[in-house]
XYZ file of C-alpha atoms in Angstrom:
688
model
C 24.855 -12.746 -6.741
C 28.417 -12.209 -9.334
C 26.841 -13.188 -12.242
C 23.118 -11.770 -13.903
C 21.141 -14.371 -15.144
C 19.619 -11.787 -17.437
C 21.606 -9.349 -19.637
C 21.383 -5.664 -18.940
C 19.634 -5.039 -21.958
C 16.674 -7.053 -20.215
C 16.955 -4.563 -17.459
C 16.568 -1.942 -19.526
C 14.135 -3.273 -21.623
C 11.583 -3.892 -18.539
C 12.247 -0.686 -16.557
C 11.250 1.220 -19.693
C 9.161 -0.826 -22.238
C 7.469 -2.116 -19.575
C 6.418 1.830 -18.052
C 6.582 3.166 -21.891
C 3.365 0.569 -22.948
C 1.989 1.362 -19.839
C 1.755 4.998 -20.992
C 0.697 4.509 -24.430
C -2.538 1.735 -22.367
C -3.029 4.079 -20.121
C -4.150 7.013 -22.571
C -6.224 4.011 -24.470
C -7.863 4.335 -21.497
C -7.969 8.132 -21.266
C -9.565 8.340 -24.665
C -11.764 4.860 -24.546
C -13.686 6.536 -21.481
C -14.460 9.753 -23.188
C -15.346 8.989 -26.709
C -17.933 5.511 -24.809
C -18.734 6.681 -21.138
C -18.070 10.625 -21.075
C -15.664 10.388 -17.785
C -12.753 12.719 -18.665
C -8.892 13.674 -16.529
C -9.533 16.715 -17.455
C -11.686 17.536 -15.009
C -9.526 18.039 -11.131
C -12.197 16.600 -9.103
C -12.189 13.488 -11.919
C -8.002 14.159 -11.653
C -7.160 13.277 -7.573
C -10.458 11.681 -6.969
C -12.258 9.878 -9.372
C -15.549 11.803 -8.903
C -16.101 9.682 -6.016
C -17.834 7.146 -7.722
C -15.480 4.127 -7.672
C -17.124 1.026 -7.204
C -16.241 -1.903 -4.162
C -14.184 -4.438 -6.288
C -12.357 -2.054 -7.931
C -11.026 0.060 -4.924
C -10.379 -3.596 -3.342
C -8.186 -4.007 -6.286
C -6.401 -0.374 -6.130
C -5.515 -1.183 -2.189
C -4.191 -4.040 -3.123
C -2.019 -2.932 -5.598
C -0.776 -0.187 -3.732
C 0.024 -1.722 -0.798
C 2.000 -4.848 -2.764
C 5.830 -2.372 -2.772
C 8.549 -3.652 -3.701
C 8.742 -5.098 0.134
C 5.723 -6.811 0.130
C 7.440 -9.482 -2.657
C 11.185 -9.125 -1.436
C 10.654 -8.804 2.775
C 8.058 -11.356 3.264
C 10.723 -13.667 2.285
C 13.676 -12.003 3.532
C 12.663 -12.617 6.816
C 10.562 -16.457 5.092
C 14.683 -16.354 5.046
C 15.388 -15.920 8.544
C 12.572 -17.206 10.938
C 11.079 -19.938 9.388
C 7.614 -20.381 8.353
C 6.729 -17.475 10.774
C 8.358 -14.312 8.869
C 5.472 -15.039 6.188
C 2.359 -14.739 8.502
C 3.614 -12.208 10.443
C 4.660 -10.399 6.979
C 1.354 -10.416 6.344
C -0.942 -10.411 9.414
C 1.332 -7.301 10.613
C 0.295 -5.639 7.567
C -3.167 -6.759 6.876
C -4.277 -5.547 9.470
C -3.759 -1.612 9.497
C -5.826 -2.732 5.752
C -9.205 -3.610 7.801
C -8.484 -1.272 10.815
C -8.639 1.562 8.211
C -11.832 0.493 6.582
C -13.442 2.363 10.298
C -11.184 5.288 8.995
C -12.257 5.214 5.887
C -16.013 4.678 7.088
C -15.478 8.273 9.484
C -14.503 10.113 6.900
C -17.735 9.266 4.805
C -19.802 10.706 7.238
C -17.577 13.943 8.818
C -15.652 14.965 5.896
C -17.862 13.106 1.720
C -16.227 16.009 0.221
C -12.551 16.588 1.298
C -9.680 15.363 -0.649
C -6.380 14.866 1.426
C -6.987 14.230 5.380
C -5.006 16.657 5.978
C -7.657 19.221 4.651
C -9.676 17.417 8.666
C -7.188 18.647 10.438
C -6.885 21.610 8.627
C -10.791 22.181 8.984
C -11.156 20.953 12.899
C -7.371 22.124 14.459
C -5.798 24.708 11.656
C -3.160 26.179 10.556
C -0.261 24.602 12.953
C -2.261 21.286 13.130
C -2.135 21.052 9.598
C 2.029 21.976 9.247
C 2.675 19.766 11.904
C 0.636 16.813 10.576
C 1.553 17.202 6.294
C 5.219 16.929 7.913
C 4.185 12.965 9.142
C 2.010 12.592 5.521
C 4.953 13.729 3.475
C 7.800 11.865 5.767
C 5.534 9.015 5.008
C 5.271 10.001 1.518
C 9.334 9.531 0.581
C 9.750 6.916 3.049
C 7.458 4.259 1.446
C 8.384 5.483 -1.952
C 12.171 5.320 -0.992
C 11.758 1.180 0.375
C 10.129 1.208 -3.424
C 12.046 2.664 -5.825
C 15.844 0.222 -3.123
C 14.038 -2.646 -3.341
C 12.721 -2.656 -6.928
C 16.833 -1.053 -8.171
C 18.498 -3.623 -6.494
C 16.743 -6.291 -7.999
C 17.064 -5.104 -11.323
C 20.462 -4.287 -10.663
C 20.628 -8.638 -9.142
C 19.382 -9.906 -11.485
C 20.614 -7.926 -14.817
C 23.266 -5.621 -13.978
C 21.468 -2.806 -14.915
C 22.297 0.873 -13.168
C 21.934 0.667 -9.365
C 21.429 4.598 -10.391
C 20.105 4.951 -13.310
C 16.738 2.505 -12.423
C 16.470 4.705 -9.851
C 14.915 7.350 -11.929
C 13.814 5.943 -14.781
C 10.650 3.579 -12.047
C 9.078 6.265 -11.158
C 9.125 8.708 -14.461
C 7.848 5.921 -16.603
C 5.125 5.565 -14.069
C 4.613 9.564 -13.897
C 4.048 9.962 -17.310
C 1.352 7.715 -16.993
C -0.259 8.977 -13.568
C 0.169 12.416 -16.238
C -2.114 11.011 -18.744
C -4.945 9.337 -16.604
C -4.889 10.575 -13.289
C -7.567 8.520 -10.352
C -9.888 6.421 -12.842
C -6.984 5.944 -14.631
C -4.795 4.153 -12.351
C -6.995 2.623 -11.027
C -8.132 0.708 -13.757
C -4.099 0.439 -14.852
C -3.374 -0.928 -11.353
C -6.219 -3.952 -12.274
C -4.145 -4.767 -14.154
C -0.788 -5.468 -12.202
C -2.768 -6.708 -9.455
C -4.330 -9.547 -12.549
C -0.880 -9.776 -14.088
C 0.642 -10.189 -10.354
C -1.466 -12.951 -8.990
C -0.563 -15.201 -12.152
C 2.848 -15.403 -11.993
C 2.615 -15.949 -7.874
C 0.259 -18.774 -8.838
C 2.867 -19.633 -11.351
C 6.354 -19.742 -8.760
C 3.511 -21.111 -6.397
C 2.969 -24.281 -8.633
C 6.537 -24.807 -10.016
C 7.796 -25.032 -6.025
C 5.203 -27.739 -5.076
C 4.158 -29.571 -8.380
C 6.952 -29.493 -11.095
C 10.060 -28.717 -9.847
C 12.935 -31.365 -9.876
C 14.352 -29.482 -7.244
C 11.141 -29.463 -4.831
C 8.489 -29.852 -6.620
C 6.323 -31.205 -3.462
C 4.964 -30.034 0.329
C 7.086 -33.406 0.947
C 9.587 -32.624 -0.851
C 10.041 -28.951 -0.003
C 9.618 -29.872 4.562
C 12.374 -32.881 4.063
C 14.255 -29.900 3.070
C 14.356 -27.361 5.787
C 14.319 -30.121 8.268
C 17.818 -30.887 6.616
C 19.261 -27.493 6.545
C 17.421 -26.649 9.593
C 20.097 -29.865 11.153
C 22.703 -28.403 9.496
C 22.392 -24.846 10.827
C 20.025 -23.931 13.283
C 17.527 -21.226 13.733
C 18.451 -19.147 16.388
C 15.699 -18.529 18.992
C 13.421 -21.273 17.359
C 12.309 -24.323 18.832
C 14.158 -26.591 17.635
C 16.101 -24.291 16.288
C 13.154 -25.551 13.012
C 12.615 -22.857 10.045
C 8.982 -25.700 10.899
C 7.858 -23.132 13.336
C 5.736 -20.900 14.363
C 8.300 -20.764 17.873
C 10.613 -17.553 16.300
C 11.373 -15.475 19.507
C 12.856 -12.761 16.335
C 10.012 -13.838 13.479
C 7.933 -12.792 16.679
C 9.635 -9.804 16.972
C 9.785 -8.457 14.116
C 6.016 -8.708 13.793
C 5.392 -5.874 16.860
C 7.679 -4.162 14.848
C 6.118 -4.669 11.864
C 2.366 -4.405 13.241
C 3.983 -0.458 14.133
C 5.376 0.689 11.384
C 2.618 -0.085 8.550
C -0.240 1.543 11.526
C 1.971 4.612 10.489
C 2.290 3.708 6.166
C -1.392 3.243 6.250
C -3.169 5.669 8.603
C -0.489 8.652 7.676
C -0.564 8.269 3.669
C -2.564 10.147 1.463
C -2.737 7.155 -0.909
C -5.924 4.873 1.470
C -6.878 7.973 1.875
C -7.780 9.074 -2.160
C -8.830 5.525 -2.410
C -11.345 6.134 0.101
C -12.449 9.387 -1.063
C -12.830 7.874 -4.516
C -15.095 5.278 -3.585
C -18.846 5.703 -3.094
C -19.873 6.063 -0.256
C -21.728 3.482 -0.146
C -19.198 0.568 0.065
C -16.340 2.116 1.230
C -16.030 -0.469 4.073
C -16.424 -3.571 2.000
C -13.983 -2.071 -0.494
C -11.027 -2.199 2.291
C -12.547 -5.506 3.977
C -12.365 -7.099 0.479
C -8.586 -5.177 -0.073
C -6.899 -5.933 3.804
C -8.640 -10.099 3.094
C -7.167 -10.941 -0.393
C -3.919 -8.731 0.286
C -2.849 -10.925 2.705
C -2.348 -13.662 -0.029
C 0.173 -12.432 -1.773
C 3.221 -11.896 0.492
C 2.191 -14.400 3.177
C 2.246 -17.014 -0.411
C 5.202 -14.843 -2.009
C 7.343 -15.642 1.180
C 5.791 -19.147 1.833
C 6.880 -20.481 -1.679
C 9.615 -18.522 -2.692
C 11.261 -17.157 0.743
C 11.424 -20.867 1.635
C 12.796 -21.897 -1.591
C 15.918 -19.912 -1.255
C 16.641 -21.647 2.520
C 15.959 -24.993 0.544
C 17.754 -24.970 -2.475
C 20.429 -24.608 0.324
C 20.339 -28.435 1.097
C 20.308 -29.635 -2.912
C 24.352 -30.047 -4.260
C 25.407 -27.672 -7.367
C 26.805 -30.559 -9.197
C 23.321 -32.892 -8.718
C 20.660 -32.951 -11.838
C 17.587 -31.885 -10.149
C 16.660 -35.968 -9.520
C 19.351 -36.799 -7.591
C 18.594 -36.921 -3.730
C 19.845 -34.133 -1.807
C 22.414 -34.797 0.848
C 23.507 -32.398 4.332
C 26.804 -32.646 3.845
C 30.140 -32.817 1.903
C 28.630 -31.066 -0.614
C 28.708 -27.318 -2.670
C 25.177 -26.520 -2.680
C 22.971 -25.019 -5.413
C 22.495 -22.018 -3.868
C 25.004 -20.622 -1.074
C 23.901 -18.818 1.962
C 23.314 -14.885 1.388
C 25.004 -12.240 3.565
C 22.961 -9.567 5.699
C 23.327 -7.571 3.827
C 22.190 -9.681 0.163
C 19.241 -10.543 2.593
C 18.207 -7.041 3.837
C 18.556 -5.660 -0.023
C 14.720 -9.055 -0.120
C 16.876 -11.275 -2.864
C 16.372 -14.440 -1.352
C 12.499 -14.175 -3.963
C 15.270 -13.511 -6.975
C 17.492 -15.509 -5.871
C 15.121 -18.323 -5.760
C 13.254 -17.676 -8.732
C 16.453 -17.408 -11.296
C 17.911 -20.959 -8.871
C 14.501 -22.310 -9.887
C 13.721 -22.040 -13.577
C 16.489 -20.116 -14.234
C 15.601 -16.618 -17.330
C 12.141 -17.218 -17.014
C 12.314 -17.121 -13.681
C 14.513 -13.921 -13.282
C 12.388 -12.555 -15.856
C 9.305 -13.278 -14.304
C 10.725 -12.130 -10.634
C 11.842 -8.774 -12.580
C 7.916 -8.506 -14.703
C 6.310 -8.534 -10.684
C 8.592 -6.504 -9.326
C 8.032 -4.525 -11.246
C 4.628 -4.100 -11.886
C 4.412 -4.215 -8.008
C 7.000 -1.194 -7.691
C 4.609 0.945 -10.150
C 0.951 0.471 -8.955
C 2.736 1.619 -5.524
C 4.507 4.533 -7.167
C 1.727 5.457 -8.391
C -0.730 5.474 -6.001
C 2.500 7.545 -3.941
C 2.432 10.272 -6.789
C -1.292 11.163 -6.954
C -1.225 11.179 -3.271
C 2.187 13.717 -3.083
C 0.138 15.808 -6.272
C -2.773 15.987 -4.358
C -1.570 17.282 -1.148
C 0.897 20.369 -2.665
C -2.433 20.895 -4.575
C -4.405 21.188 -2.187
C -2.864 21.505 1.313
C 0.506 24.112 0.503
C -0.667 25.694 -3.583
C -4.051 26.375 -2.956
C -4.117 26.670 0.685
C -1.590 28.699 1.138
C -0.017 29.508 -2.184
C -3.441 30.466 -4.282
C -6.716 30.145 -2.524
C -9.136 31.873 -5.379
C -6.814 29.507 -8.255
C -8.781 28.047 -11.132
C -9.840 25.014 -12.463
C -7.067 25.176 -14.810
C -3.908 26.178 -12.734
C -5.310 23.406 -10.154
C -5.067 20.709 -12.276
C -1.782 22.117 -13.930
C -0.311 22.114 -10.285
C -1.630 18.563 -9.803
C 0.319 17.318 -12.742
C 3.397 19.066 -11.729
C 3.094 17.859 -8.138
C 3.329 14.161 -9.489
C 6.614 15.102 -12.353
C 8.111 16.576 -9.489
C 8.068 13.868 -7.122
C 8.873 11.255 -9.229
C 11.967 13.941 -9.547
C 12.193 13.115 -5.497
C 11.724 9.631 -5.845
C 14.743 9.201 -7.554
C 17.083 11.927 -5.627
C 16.015 10.380 -1.845
C 16.603 6.459 -4.454
C 20.206 7.204 -5.596
C 20.474 9.081 -1.965
C 20.632 6.675 0.339
C 21.763 3.989 -1.845
C 25.087 5.622 -1.388
C 24.376 5.899 2.410
C 23.732 1.952 2.446
C 20.933 1.920 3.591
C 18.525 -0.681 2.217
C 14.782 -1.413 1.637
C 14.785 -4.221 4.421
C 16.727 -1.313 7.571
C 13.633 1.301 6.307
C 10.840 -0.948 6.104
C 12.032 -1.850 10.245
C 13.135 1.722 10.663
C 9.496 4.301 9.655
C 7.713 3.335 12.330
C 10.662 4.919 14.587
C 9.748 8.525 13.109
C 6.343 7.681 12.007
C 4.596 5.546 14.642
C 3.772 8.930 16.778
C 0.888 10.378 15.018
C -0.725 7.090 14.178
C -3.248 7.415 17.297
C -4.095 11.805 17.185
C -4.726 11.180 12.659
C -7.065 8.517 13.596
C -8.550 10.524 17.002
C -8.510 14.009 15.032
C -11.239 12.221 12.312
C -13.138 9.444 14.428
C -13.797 11.317 17.581
C -15.200 14.613 19.131
C -13.562 14.702 22.168
C -10.017 14.329 20.373
C -7.923 17.987 21.688
C -5.744 19.359 20.063
C -3.066 19.395 22.294
C -3.135 16.609 23.625
C -3.257 14.790 19.964
C 0.141 17.893 18.711
C 2.283 16.985 22.253
C 0.865 13.207 22.014
C 2.714 13.394 17.870
C 5.009 15.680 19.056
C 6.740 13.980 22.513
C 6.154 10.494 20.426
C 7.963 11.422 17.537
C 10.883 12.710 20.360
C 11.081 9.676 22.368
C 11.602 7.170 19.387
C 14.228 8.524 18.216
C 15.525 8.373 21.850
C 14.794 5.753 22.384
C 16.295 3.560 18.509
C 19.214 5.844 19.727
C 20.021 5.229 23.609
C 19.250 1.302 22.955
C 21.565 0.650 20.098
C 24.170 2.735 21.820
C 23.648 0.316 25.030
C 23.757 -2.386 23.001
C 27.009 -1.827 20.312
C 28.809 -0.447 23.613
C 28.587 3.719 21.689
C 28.843 2.451 18.547
C 25.510 4.492 15.776
C 25.484 3.294 12.638
C 23.500 1.771 10.179
C 24.509 -2.077 11.277
C 23.992 -1.706 14.773
C 20.835 0.256 14.329
C 19.442 -1.943 12.128
C 18.761 -4.546 14.800
C 15.989 -6.369 16.386
C 16.016 -4.584 19.860
C 17.186 -0.766 18.879
C 14.206 -0.286 16.547
C 11.701 -2.553 18.412
C 12.739 -0.182 21.361
C 12.028 2.697 19.486
C 8.694 1.414 17.155
C 7.974 0.845 20.360
C 8.556 4.353 21.649
C 7.058 6.653 18.745
C 3.464 4.901 18.537
C 2.931 3.955 22.643
C 3.941 7.917 23.410
C 2.221 9.131 20.809
C -0.838 7.952 21.524
C -1.154 7.745 25.158
C -0.305 10.857 25.496
C -3.454 12.153 22.864
C -5.756 9.253 24.739
C -4.664 10.194 28.504
C -4.932 14.743 27.050
C -8.304 14.176 25.002
C -9.815 11.859 28.431
C -9.386 15.135 31.088
C -9.270 17.869 28.772
C -12.328 16.561 25.729
C -13.287 19.008 23.379
C -17.227 19.026 21.474
C -16.651 19.099 18.213
C -20.150 18.416 15.950
C -17.359 18.449 12.570
C -19.996 20.505 10.759
C -17.665 22.486 9.068
C -14.909 19.567 8.282
C -19.029 18.474 6.615
C -18.379 21.630 4.350
C -15.137 21.160 3.303
C -15.921 21.431 -0.996
C -19.893 20.125 -0.415
C -21.361 22.147 -3.086
C -24.433 23.595 -0.557
C -21.176 25.711 0.503
C -20.245 27.245 -2.845
C -24.089 28.675 -1.447
C -24.244 29.401 2.077
C -21.270 29.849 4.302
C -21.513 27.680 6.809
C -21.071 29.187 10.624
C -16.997 29.154 11.081
C -14.632 28.615 13.901
C -10.674 28.411 13.844
C -9.361 27.507 10.631
C -12.608 27.024 8.544
C -12.072 29.807 6.011
C -10.458 26.946 4.529
C -13.609 25.331 4.199
C -15.131 28.273 2.334
C -12.233 29.440 -0.002
C -10.224 26.972 -0.600
C -12.062 25.942 -4.098
C -13.111 27.712 -5.612
C -16.490 27.769 -7.780
C -14.730 26.503 -11.434
C -13.285 23.855 -10.122
C -15.975 21.802 -7.963
C -18.118 21.151 -11.733
C -17.345 17.466 -11.576
C -18.090 17.806 -7.925
C -21.760 19.256 -8.091
C -23.069 16.291 -11.003
C -21.871 14.522 -8.614
C -23.773 15.393 -6.209
C -27.089 14.152 -6.727
C -26.096 10.515 -6.194
C -23.364 11.272 -3.743
C -26.422 12.420 -1.347
C -28.274 9.591 -1.864
C -25.537 7.635 0.019
C -24.171 10.487 1.935
C -27.019 9.584 4.089
C -25.659 9.493 8.248
C -27.644 6.416 9.501
C -26.504 4.708 7.104
C -22.569 5.241 7.041
C -22.847 5.139 10.912
C -24.483 1.557 10.577
C -21.977 1.344 8.165
C -18.512 2.133 10.933
C -19.668 -0.279 13.649
C -19.721 -2.829 10.663
C -15.976 -1.720 10.256
C -15.453 -1.583 13.401
C -16.203 -4.833 14.987
C -15.335 -6.936 11.343
C -11.661 -4.859 11.846
C -11.450 -5.564 15.204
C -12.179 -9.456 15.754
C -10.265 -10.133 12.179
C -7.430 -8.702 13.651
C -7.838 -10.433 16.577
C -7.845 -13.693 15.135
C -5.138 -12.853 13.100
C -2.338 -11.426 15.694
C -3.284 -13.678 18.734
C -5.772 -15.743 18.780
C -3.745 -18.486 15.719
C 0.062 -17.141 16.294
C 0.165 -16.716 19.961
C -1.549 -20.679 20.591
C 1.299 -21.923 17.982
C 3.866 -20.032 19.355
C 3.635 -21.133 23.065
C 2.835 -24.186 21.324
C 6.241 -24.955 20.018
C 5.580 -27.007 18.217
C 8.204 -28.439 14.886
C 5.732 -28.817 12.215
C 5.110 -31.879 10.656
C 4.462 -33.060 6.480
C 0.986 -33.209 7.883
C 1.359 -29.655 9.321
C 3.254 -28.140 6.786
C 1.308 -29.171 4.323
C -1.785 -27.701 6.156
C -0.304 -24.745 5.626
C 0.344 -24.440 2.531
C -2.432 -25.145 1.108
C -4.119 -22.716 3.275
C -2.117 -19.812 1.433
C -3.055 -21.450 -2.189
C -6.458 -21.285 -1.980
C -5.991 -18.035 -0.112
C -4.034 -16.710 -3.488
C -7.133 -18.140 -5.381
C -9.842 -16.699 -3.850
C -8.050 -13.277 -3.676
C -7.573 -13.756 -6.796
C -11.258 -14.013 -7.503
C -12.452 -11.027 -5.449
C -9.877 -8.379 -7.098
C -9.391 -9.610 -10.537
C -13.046 -11.594 -11.797
C -15.323 -9.336 -9.251
C -15.218 -5.728 -10.332
C -15.319 -7.255 -13.582
C -18.847 -8.206 -12.101
C -19.609 -4.682 -10.446
C -18.421 -3.227 -13.914
C -20.672 -5.083 -16.778
C -22.509 -2.603 -17.132
C -20.045 0.107 -18.057
C -17.963 -1.964 -20.034
C -21.285 -3.531 -22.135
C -21.653 0.283 -22.271
C -18.497 1.060 -23.582
C -18.388 -2.405 -26.569
C -21.681 -1.441 -27.759
C -20.333 1.823 -28.796
C -17.158 0.188 -30.315
C -19.337 -1.646 -31.740
C -21.643 0.824 -33.326
C -17.849 3.066 -34.565
C -16.645 -0.120 -36.534
C -19.729 -0.106 -38.965
C -21.007 3.901 -38.149
C -17.812 5.680 -37.965
C -18.886 8.586 -35.408
C -21.491 7.391 -33.873
C -20.464 5.169 -31.022
C -19.952 8.348 -29.048
C -20.881 8.601 -25.581
C -23.436 11.884 -24.900
C -25.979 12.160 -21.920
C -29.291 11.689 -21.162
C -30.218 14.694 -20.712
C -28.346 16.135 -24.331
C -30.691 13.358 -25.406
C -34.212 15.250 -23.449
C -32.738 18.296 -24.890
C -32.413 16.899 -28.552
C -35.500 15.812 -28.967
C -38.015 17.955 -27.115
C -35.740 20.284 -29.790
C -37.791 18.182 -32.622
């Protein structure tokens, strides 16, 4: 926008001030945990995986937090602005099913490698160094692209609303997050993510009720329907039934849905951030956590885009000179919100400008806080993820196999700080070469999609072929890039640049070529020349038993024995009796089967049974149909808030009571509230 709604100081205040607040908050959480529960991130296992003991509600909240990128709020609203009500559905559904299907991988992880720190460790043990390095490229590329989108989306919005320097925002956003991640580790990061998710839902619901209940410009679902119909008459949407914003019959919306589906498979299945939460989860409740998290997350982009994305369209039918009480007209006036350019839409600005237009400075401030919390939550997940890969898959495996506990923890901290700097540099580079968050979002599947099926097969299928999966990942990558560039050249008179290469058909060709070829090669070769892998070596990765009795070794299995020295597994050994009770193969196989049928059924519902019949019907919704659409989104948002805000409190009631008792004891008898392990108490009584 030409005139910023907020002063520049507000941008710096939010980015720096809230970042420092959460750093202090994390310090407090860490101190409380250490004093009243005995949990401390000074142990490397606790720092990176929360000792694999986190309950499902908090994991679900962490999944929602990690999956809520800048794009979740901005790009979802941008596709609503472009394609109407089909945009929110295809964005939300096309990025929910991956988390639901990932529940299967999470179950197999607990069954086949319960003590692994990263998914790359499993690849290394099963297929050796070459496979480890190839898939590490895809893993780190995923983290870099996701992190760049976070920084680009966050910095663009902060700059647009406050005039803050984009370059400064690119560096300051990850810097503040790095401070509290280094301080708190995985468990405290999940707790911080929980607070982010709580505030996020509160602000989104505030926007919902402002737009559909109290706003003088819109104020009701019927008024929104009227305004969208007016805009459809004046500026019909190309490829939509009747040119309407009120239909799921959208050709470009469907194309985006396919691109979105493919790209997000790559960014879930290959992103260590999602594996990290599966690793941190209790084995018995991992599947439950991912199913809750996926279903709860759906409400965020769907409700956000149906609210602010459509508001940005509707406000272009309101005259700038009118008071909120005046009836809008369809022509002959200067609109309250002018039509945004393609560059502004790609930068994700429909939601921020709608919020600022509807609520002025308070709306802009709320949007700024909302976006910052979303960006920092996802950024913290990426920092921990890359730190784990750096520590266990590079440092311990290739540089110092005999690293001590202190060295491993130090490398984890260095990994967090270093990648925060890399995020800032990458954001600046993409900004200067003209690549936006929206362009990266549709591009990610082109270079990442080829490894999706090979990785899934490696973790879950004993017959998966090393040669087939490696060749599928590499050949699929090449085919995807070639298809993308060839389609760009063919459709644009051999002109290839950022603008021409970012079209729907260009990105669709690259995304489809990458994931299809990678999956086909990996599957066919595995069927023709299958392996017969029993996963015994992967189950031995970092297992407490492996430090007492060496397992039989095959290719790459030496890694399982030497990877972490005895001193670095103290917390795993302490947790072993609890974990062993939940690592029953029969129970985990049942969990996998439940994850398989439930996630596949939900995927069919989200991607086929609901949208395709509505697409085929070409219905332009009446006020009644649109009302049902909006109300379902609002109800879903409330249910999601209960699932990831209130449920974690209920399941943690015993821990909260323990902390409360400790604090009260310290208040009335200083020093008496500190947590004492039951074993220590028993020993003290015996000695007495």
